[in-house]
mmCIF file of C-alpha atoms and ligand atoms in Angstrom:
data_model
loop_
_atom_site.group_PDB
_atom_site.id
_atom_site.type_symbol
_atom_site.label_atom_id
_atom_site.label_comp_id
_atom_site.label_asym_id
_atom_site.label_seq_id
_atom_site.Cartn_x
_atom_site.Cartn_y
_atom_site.Cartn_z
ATOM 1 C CA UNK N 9 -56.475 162.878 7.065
ATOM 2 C CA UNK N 10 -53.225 163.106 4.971
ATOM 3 C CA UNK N 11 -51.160 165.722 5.890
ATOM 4 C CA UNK N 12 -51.510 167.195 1.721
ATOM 5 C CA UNK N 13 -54.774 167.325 2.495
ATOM 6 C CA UNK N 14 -55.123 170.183 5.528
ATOM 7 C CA UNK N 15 -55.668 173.427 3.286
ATOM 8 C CA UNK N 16 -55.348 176.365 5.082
ATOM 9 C CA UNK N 17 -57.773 178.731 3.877
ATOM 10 C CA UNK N 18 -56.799 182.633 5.119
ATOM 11 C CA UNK N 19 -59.321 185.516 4.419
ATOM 12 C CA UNK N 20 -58.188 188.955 4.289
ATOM 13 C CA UNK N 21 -59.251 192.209 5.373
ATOM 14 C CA UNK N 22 -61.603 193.871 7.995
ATOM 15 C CA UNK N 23 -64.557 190.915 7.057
ATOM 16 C CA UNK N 24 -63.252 187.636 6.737
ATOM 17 C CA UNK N 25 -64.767 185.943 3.916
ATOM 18 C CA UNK N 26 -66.479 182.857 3.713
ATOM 19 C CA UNK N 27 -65.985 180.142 1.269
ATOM 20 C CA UNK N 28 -66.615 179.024 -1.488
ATOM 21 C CA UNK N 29 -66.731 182.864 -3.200
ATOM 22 C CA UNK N 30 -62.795 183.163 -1.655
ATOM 23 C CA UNK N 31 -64.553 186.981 -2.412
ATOM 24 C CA UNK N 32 -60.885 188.369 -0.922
ATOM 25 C CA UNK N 33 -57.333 187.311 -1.492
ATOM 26 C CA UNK N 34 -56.891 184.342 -0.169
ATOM 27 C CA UNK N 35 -53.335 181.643 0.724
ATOM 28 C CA UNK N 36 -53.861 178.420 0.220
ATOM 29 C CA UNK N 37 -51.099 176.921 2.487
ATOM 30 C CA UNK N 38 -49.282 173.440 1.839
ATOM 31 C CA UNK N 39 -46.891 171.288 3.933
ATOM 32 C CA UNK N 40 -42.925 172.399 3.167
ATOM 33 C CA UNK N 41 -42.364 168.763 2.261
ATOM 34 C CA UNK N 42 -42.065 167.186 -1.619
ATOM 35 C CA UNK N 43 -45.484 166.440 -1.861
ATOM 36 C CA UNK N 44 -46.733 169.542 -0.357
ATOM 37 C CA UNK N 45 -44.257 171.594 -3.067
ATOM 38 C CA UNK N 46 -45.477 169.514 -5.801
ATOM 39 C CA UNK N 47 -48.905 170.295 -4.912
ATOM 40 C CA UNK N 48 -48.667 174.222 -4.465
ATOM 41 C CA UNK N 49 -47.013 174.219 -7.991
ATOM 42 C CA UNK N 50 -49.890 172.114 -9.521
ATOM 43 C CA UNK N 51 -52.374 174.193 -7.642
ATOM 44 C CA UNK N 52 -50.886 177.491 -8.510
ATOM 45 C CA UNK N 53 -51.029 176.752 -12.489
ATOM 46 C CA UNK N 54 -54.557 175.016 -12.330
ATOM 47 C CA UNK N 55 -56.059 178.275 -10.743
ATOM 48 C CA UNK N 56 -53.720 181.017 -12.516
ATOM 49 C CA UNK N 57 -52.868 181.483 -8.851
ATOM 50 C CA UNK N 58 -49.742 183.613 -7.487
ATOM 51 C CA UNK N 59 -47.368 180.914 -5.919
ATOM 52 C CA UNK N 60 -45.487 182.731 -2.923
ATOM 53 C CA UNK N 61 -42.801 179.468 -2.630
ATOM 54 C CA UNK N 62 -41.949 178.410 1.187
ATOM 55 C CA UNK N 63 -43.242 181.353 3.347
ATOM 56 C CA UNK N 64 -41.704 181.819 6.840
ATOM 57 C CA UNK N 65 -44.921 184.132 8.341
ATOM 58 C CA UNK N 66 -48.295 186.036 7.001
ATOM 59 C CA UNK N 67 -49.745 189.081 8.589
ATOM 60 C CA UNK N 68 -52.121 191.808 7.278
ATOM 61 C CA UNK N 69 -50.974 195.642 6.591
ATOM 62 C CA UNK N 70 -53.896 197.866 5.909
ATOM 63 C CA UNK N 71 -56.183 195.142 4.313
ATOM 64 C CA UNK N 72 -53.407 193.669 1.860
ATOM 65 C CA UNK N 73 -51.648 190.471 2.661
ATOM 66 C CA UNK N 74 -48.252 190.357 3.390
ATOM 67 C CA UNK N 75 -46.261 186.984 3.323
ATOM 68 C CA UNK N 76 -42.590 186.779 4.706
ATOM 69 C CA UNK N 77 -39.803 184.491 2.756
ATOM 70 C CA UNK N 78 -36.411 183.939 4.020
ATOM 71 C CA UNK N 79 -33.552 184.719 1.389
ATOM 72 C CA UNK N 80 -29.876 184.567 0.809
ATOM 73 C CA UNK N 81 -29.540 181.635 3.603
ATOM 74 C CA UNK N 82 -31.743 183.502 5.919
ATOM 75 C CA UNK N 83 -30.335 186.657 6.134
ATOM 76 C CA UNK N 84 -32.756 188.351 4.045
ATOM 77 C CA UNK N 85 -36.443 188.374 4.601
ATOM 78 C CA UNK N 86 -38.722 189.578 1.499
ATOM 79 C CA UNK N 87 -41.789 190.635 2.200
ATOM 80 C CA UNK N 88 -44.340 189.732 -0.802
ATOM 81 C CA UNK N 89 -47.953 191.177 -1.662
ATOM 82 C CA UNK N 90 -49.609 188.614 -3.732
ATOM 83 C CA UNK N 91 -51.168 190.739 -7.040
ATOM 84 C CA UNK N 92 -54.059 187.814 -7.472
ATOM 85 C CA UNK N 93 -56.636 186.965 -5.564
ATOM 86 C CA UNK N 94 -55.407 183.933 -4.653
ATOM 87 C CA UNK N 95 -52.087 183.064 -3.619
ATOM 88 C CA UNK N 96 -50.501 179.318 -2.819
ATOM 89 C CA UNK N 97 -47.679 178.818 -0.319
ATOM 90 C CA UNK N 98 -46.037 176.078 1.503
ATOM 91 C CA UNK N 99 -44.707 176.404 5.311
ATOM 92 C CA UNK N 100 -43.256 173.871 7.793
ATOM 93 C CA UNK N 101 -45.054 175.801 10.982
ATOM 94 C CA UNK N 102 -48.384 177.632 9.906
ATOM 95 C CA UNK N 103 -48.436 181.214 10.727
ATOM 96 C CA UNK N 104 -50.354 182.588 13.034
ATOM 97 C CA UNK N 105 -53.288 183.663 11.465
ATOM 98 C CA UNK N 106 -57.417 185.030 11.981
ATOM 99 C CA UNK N 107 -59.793 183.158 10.611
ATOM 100 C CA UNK N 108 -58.012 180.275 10.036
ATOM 101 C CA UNK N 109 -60.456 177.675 7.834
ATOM 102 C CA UNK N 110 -59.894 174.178 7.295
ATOM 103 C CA UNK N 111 -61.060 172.620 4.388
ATOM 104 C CA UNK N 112 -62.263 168.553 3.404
ATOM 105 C CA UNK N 113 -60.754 166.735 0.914
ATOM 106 C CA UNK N 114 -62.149 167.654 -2.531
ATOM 107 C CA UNK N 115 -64.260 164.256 -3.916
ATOM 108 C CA UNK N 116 -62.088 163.893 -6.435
ATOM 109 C CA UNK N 117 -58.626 164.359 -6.849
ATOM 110 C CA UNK N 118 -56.341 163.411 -9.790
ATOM 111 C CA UNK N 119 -52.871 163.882 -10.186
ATOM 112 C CA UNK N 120 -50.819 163.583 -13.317
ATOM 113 C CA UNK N 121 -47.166 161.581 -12.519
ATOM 114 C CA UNK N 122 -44.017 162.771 -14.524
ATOM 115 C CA UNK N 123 -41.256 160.872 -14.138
ATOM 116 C CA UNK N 124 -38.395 162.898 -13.043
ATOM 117 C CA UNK N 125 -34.974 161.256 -14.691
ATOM 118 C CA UNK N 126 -32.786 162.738 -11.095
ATOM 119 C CA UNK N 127 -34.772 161.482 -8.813
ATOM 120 C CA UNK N 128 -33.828 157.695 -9.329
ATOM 121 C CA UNK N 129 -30.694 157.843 -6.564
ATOM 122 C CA UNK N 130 -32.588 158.949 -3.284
ATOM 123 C CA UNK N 131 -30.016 161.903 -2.071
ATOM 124 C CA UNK N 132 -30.024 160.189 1.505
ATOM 125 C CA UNK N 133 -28.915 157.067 0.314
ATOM 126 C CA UNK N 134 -26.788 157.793 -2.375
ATOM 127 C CA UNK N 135 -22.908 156.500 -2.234
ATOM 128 C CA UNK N 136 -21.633 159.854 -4.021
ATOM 129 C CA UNK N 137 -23.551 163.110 -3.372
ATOM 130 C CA UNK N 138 -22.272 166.073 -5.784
ATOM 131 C CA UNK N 139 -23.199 169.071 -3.697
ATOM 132 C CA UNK N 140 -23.540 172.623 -5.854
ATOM 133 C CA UNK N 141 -23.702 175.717 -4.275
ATOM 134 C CA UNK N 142 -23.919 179.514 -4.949
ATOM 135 C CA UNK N 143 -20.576 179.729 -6.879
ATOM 136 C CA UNK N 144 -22.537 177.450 -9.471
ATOM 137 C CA UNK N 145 -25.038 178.595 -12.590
ATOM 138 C CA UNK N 146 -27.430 176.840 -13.988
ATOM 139 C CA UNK N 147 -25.061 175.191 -16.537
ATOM 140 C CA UNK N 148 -23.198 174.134 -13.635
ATOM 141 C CA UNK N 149 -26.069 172.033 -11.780
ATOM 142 C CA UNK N 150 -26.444 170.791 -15.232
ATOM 143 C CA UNK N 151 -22.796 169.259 -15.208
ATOM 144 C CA UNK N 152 -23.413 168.303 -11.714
ATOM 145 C CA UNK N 153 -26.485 166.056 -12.448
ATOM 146 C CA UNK N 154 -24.530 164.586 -15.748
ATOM 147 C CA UNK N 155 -21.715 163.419 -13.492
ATOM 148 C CA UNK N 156 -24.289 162.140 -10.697
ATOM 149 C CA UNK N 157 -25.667 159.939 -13.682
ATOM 150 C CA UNK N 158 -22.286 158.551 -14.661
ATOM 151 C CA UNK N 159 -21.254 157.807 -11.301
ATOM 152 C CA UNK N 160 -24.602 156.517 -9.573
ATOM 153 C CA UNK N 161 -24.540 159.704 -7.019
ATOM 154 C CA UNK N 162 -26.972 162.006 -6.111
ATOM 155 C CA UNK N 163 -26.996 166.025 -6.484
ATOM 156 C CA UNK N 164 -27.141 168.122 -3.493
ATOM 157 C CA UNK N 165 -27.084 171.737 -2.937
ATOM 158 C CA UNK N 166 -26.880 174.653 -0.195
ATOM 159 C CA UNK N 167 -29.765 177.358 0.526
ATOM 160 C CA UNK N 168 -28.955 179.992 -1.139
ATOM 161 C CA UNK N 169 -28.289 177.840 -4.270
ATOM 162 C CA UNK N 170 -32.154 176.763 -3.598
ATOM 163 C CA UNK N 171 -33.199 180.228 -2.925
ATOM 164 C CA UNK N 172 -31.386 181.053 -6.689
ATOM 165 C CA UNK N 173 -33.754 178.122 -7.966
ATOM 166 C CA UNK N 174 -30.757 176.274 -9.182
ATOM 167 C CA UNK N 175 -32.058 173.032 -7.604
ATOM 168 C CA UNK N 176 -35.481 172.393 -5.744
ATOM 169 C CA UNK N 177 -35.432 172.576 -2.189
ATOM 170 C CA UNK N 178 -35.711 168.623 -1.969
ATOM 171 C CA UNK N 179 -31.720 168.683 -2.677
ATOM 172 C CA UNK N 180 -31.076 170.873 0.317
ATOM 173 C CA UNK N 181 -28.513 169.425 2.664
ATOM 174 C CA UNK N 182 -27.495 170.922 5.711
ATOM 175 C CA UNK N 183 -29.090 172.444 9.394
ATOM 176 C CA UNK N 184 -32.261 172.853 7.748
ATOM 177 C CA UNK N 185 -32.171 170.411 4.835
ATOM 178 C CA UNK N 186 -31.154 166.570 4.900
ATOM 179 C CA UNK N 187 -28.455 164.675 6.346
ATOM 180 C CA UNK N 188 -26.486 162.969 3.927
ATOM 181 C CA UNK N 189 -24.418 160.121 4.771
ATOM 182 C CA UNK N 190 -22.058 159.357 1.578
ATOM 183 C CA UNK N 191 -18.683 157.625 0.902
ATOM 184 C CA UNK N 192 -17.741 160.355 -0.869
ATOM 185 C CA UNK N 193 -19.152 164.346 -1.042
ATOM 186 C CA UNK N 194 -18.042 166.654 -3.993
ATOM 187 C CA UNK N 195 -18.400 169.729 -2.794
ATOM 188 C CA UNK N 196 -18.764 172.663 -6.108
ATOM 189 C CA UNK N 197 -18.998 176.272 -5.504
ATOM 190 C CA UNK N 198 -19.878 175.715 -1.803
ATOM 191 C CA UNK N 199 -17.630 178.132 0.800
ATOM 192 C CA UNK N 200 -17.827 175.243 3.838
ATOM 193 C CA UNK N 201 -20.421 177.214 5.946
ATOM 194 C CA UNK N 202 -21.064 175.173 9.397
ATOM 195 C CA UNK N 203 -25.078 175.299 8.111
ATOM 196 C CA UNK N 204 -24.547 173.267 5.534
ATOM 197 C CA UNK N 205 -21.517 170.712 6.452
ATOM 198 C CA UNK N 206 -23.826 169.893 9.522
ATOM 199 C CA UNK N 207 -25.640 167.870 6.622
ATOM 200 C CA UNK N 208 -22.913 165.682 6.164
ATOM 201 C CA UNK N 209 -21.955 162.560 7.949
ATOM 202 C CA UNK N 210 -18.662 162.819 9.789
ATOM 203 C CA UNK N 211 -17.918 159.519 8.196
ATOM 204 C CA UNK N 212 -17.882 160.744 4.586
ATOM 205 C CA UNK N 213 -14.967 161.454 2.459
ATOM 206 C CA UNK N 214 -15.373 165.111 1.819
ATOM 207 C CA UNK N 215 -13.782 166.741 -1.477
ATOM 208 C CA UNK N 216 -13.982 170.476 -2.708
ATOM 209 C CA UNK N 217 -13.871 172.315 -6.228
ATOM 210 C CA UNK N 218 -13.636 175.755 -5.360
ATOM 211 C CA UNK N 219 -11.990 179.051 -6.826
ATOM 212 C CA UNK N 220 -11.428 180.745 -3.609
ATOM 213 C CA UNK N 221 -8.133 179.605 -2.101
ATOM 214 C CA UNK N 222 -8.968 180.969 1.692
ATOM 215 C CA UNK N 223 -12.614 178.896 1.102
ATOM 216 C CA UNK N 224 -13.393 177.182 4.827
ATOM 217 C CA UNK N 225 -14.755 174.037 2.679
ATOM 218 C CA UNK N 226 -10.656 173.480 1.964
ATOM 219 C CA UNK N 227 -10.223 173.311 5.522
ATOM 220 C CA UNK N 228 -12.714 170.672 6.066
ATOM 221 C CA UNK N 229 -12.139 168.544 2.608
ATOM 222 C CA UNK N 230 -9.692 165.580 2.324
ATOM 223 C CA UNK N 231 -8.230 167.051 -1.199
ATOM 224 C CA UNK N 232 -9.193 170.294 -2.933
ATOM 225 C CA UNK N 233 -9.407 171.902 -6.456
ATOM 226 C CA UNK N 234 -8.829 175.254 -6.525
ATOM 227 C CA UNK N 235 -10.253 175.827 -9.626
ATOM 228 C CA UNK N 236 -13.291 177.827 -11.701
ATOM 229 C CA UNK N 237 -15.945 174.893 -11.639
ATOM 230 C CA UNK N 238 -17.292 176.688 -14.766
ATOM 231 C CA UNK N 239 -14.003 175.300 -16.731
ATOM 232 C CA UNK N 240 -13.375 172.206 -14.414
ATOM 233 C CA UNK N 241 -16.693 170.823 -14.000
ATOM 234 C CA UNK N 242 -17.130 169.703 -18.252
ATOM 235 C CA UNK N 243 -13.244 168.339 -18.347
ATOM 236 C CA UNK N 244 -14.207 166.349 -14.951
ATOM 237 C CA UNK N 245 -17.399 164.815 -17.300
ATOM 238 C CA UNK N 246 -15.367 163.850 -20.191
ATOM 239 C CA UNK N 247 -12.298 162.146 -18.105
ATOM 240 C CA UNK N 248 -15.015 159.584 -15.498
ATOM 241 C CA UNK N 249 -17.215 159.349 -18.777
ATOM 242 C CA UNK N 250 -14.241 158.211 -20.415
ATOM 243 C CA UNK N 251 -12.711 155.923 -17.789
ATOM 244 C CA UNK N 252 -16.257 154.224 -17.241
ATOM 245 C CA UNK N 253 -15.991 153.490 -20.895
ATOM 246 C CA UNK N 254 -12.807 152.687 -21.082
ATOM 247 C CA UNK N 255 -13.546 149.994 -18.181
ATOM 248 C CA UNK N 256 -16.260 147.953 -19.987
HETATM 249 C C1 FAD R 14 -30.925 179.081 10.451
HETATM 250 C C2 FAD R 14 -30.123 178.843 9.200
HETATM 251 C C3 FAD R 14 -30.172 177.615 8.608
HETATM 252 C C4 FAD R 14 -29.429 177.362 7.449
HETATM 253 N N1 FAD R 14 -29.489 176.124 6.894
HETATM 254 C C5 FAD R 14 -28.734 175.875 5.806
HETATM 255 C C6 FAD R 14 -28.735 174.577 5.213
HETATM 256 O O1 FAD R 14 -29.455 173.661 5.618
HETATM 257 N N2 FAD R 14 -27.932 174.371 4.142
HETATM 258 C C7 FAD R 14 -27.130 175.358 3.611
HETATM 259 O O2 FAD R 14 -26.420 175.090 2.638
HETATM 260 N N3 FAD R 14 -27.134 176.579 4.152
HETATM 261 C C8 FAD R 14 -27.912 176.866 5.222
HETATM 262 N N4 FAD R 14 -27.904 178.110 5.741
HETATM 263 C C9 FAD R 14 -27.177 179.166 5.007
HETATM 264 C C10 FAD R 14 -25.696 179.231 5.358
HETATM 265 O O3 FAD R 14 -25.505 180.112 6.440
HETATM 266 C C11 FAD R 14 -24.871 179.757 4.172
HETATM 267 O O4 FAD R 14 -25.426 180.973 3.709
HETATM 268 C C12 FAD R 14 -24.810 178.779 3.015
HETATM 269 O O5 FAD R 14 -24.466 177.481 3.454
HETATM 270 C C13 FAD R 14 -23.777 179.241 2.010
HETATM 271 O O6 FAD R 14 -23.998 178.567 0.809
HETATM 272 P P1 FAD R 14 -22.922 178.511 -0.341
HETATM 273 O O7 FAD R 14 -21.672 177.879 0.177
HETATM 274 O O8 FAD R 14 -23.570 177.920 -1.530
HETATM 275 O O9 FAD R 14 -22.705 180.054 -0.700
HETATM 276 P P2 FAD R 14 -21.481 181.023 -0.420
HETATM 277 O O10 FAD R 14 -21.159 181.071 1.016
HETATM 278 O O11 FAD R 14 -21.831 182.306 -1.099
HETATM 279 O O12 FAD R 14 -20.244 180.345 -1.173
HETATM 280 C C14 FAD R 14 -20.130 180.283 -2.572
HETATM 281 C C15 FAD R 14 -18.741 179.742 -2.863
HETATM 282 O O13 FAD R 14 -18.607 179.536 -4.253
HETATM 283 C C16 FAD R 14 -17.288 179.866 -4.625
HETATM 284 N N5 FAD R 14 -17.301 180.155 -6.050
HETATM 285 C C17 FAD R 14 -17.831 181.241 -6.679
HETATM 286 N N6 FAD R 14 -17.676 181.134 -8.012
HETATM 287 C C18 FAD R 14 -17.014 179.963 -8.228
HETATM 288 C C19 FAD R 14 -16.576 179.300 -9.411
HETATM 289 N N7 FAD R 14 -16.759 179.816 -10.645
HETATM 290 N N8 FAD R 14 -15.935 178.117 -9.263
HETATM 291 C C20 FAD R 14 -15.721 177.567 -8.030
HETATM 292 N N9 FAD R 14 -16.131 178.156 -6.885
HETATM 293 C C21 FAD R 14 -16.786 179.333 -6.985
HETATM 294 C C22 FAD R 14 -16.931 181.071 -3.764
HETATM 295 O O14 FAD R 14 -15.530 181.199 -3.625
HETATM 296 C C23 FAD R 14 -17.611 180.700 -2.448
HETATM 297 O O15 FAD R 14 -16.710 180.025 -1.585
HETATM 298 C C24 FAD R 14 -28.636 178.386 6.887
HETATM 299 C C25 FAD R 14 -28.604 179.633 7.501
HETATM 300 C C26 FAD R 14 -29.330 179.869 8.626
HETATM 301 C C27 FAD R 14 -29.282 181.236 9.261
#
């Protein structure tokens, strides 16, 4: 059996309930990996279901469900009560859980494929990875992913820039993301926390864009902007889009 296809089917309250009525609210619980996300999403807006994102633990309190997320790079937990009757989540380790149910594969199973324009240089092999993190907006990742396209790099990004949904947890690098081994690492908005430069080789040539002279990342990176990424970030675009230009 395929790891997607392990469904972990959790009924709620003092009876459990049996499928197929899922008669009480119910998680439907997917691997933490990119086909697991991609499936909780999909699963989510087939069923008009509540999608609870990567849950750390589940428990009951007085016959409602509680699920736990880590926020803020762990140093939050929220504590969610899904409003529908059924809820999808993903989860590297399964919480412990009663009444635990595992379910076939369905017959049939079809999956629509979008082609996603960022995903075609694999952030693990990438020469240049252009790494965003909480100091960065949405218009930021945005410049980040243009500049990734000129140059032939990949974009990466810390937790809590994940837990913002600025980029989808597939770009995480760090202690609990990837390990990224590129020539060179632009590092945007990101303070230099030991979480997430344990996701870089020790090999790679690490430069930082940041607007916080006492930033750690400076005292890790080979050169340094101190700069507002916000202002820096388009006038970087326009100067390599330029020279590439310029070159051919
Ligand atoms: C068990 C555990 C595992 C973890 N694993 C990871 C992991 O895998 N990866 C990871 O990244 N984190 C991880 N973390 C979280 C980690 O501790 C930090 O919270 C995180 O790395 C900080 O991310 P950040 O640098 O984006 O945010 P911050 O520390 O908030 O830094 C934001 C930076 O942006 C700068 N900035 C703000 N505005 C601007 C601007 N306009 N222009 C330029 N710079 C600006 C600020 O000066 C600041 O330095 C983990 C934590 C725990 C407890």
């Amino acid at each position: 059996m395929n790891a997607w296809q392990v469904l972990s089917v959790r009924p709620v309250g003092p009876e459990p309930t049996p499928p197929p009525e899922f008669g009480g609210p119910t998680v439907l619980v997917f691997p933490a990996d990119q086909l697991g996300e991609t499936l909780a999403g999909a699963t989510a807006a087939a069923f008009g279901a509540s999608l609870l994102g990567r849950i750390t633990d589940m428990a009951h309190d007085r016959g409602d469900l509680v699920a736990t997320r880590s926020s803020h790079g762990g140093r939050v937990a929220i504590d969610i009560r899904p409003d529908s009757q059924l809820a999808v989540a993903t989860a590297n380790v399964l919480p412990e859980c009663d009444g635990e149910i595992e379910l076939g594969a369905p017959e049939t199973l079809s999956i629509d494929r979008t082609a996603i324009a960022d995903q075609s240089v694999a952030l693990e092999s990438a020469p240049v990875v252009l790494g965003g993190g909480r100091g960065l907006d949405d218009a930021g990742f945005r410049q980040l992913e243009t500049i990734a396209g000129l140059v032939g790099g990949a974009v990466g990004a810390s937790l809590p820039a994940i837990d913002l949904g600025l980029a989808p947890v597939s770009r995480q690098v760090g202690q609990s993301g990837k390990f990224v081994t590129p020539r060179v690492y632009l590092a945007v908005g990101l303070s230099g926390t030991p979480q997430h430069l344990a996701g870089i080789g020790s090999a790679t040539r690490l430069l930082a864009i940041n607007n916080d002279p006492d930033a750690a990342i400076f005292q890790f990176a080979e050169a340094g902007v101190m700069a507002d990424a916000r202002s820096l970030l388009p006038v970087l675009a326009k100067v390599i889009e330029e020279r590439l230009g310029a070159a051919k």
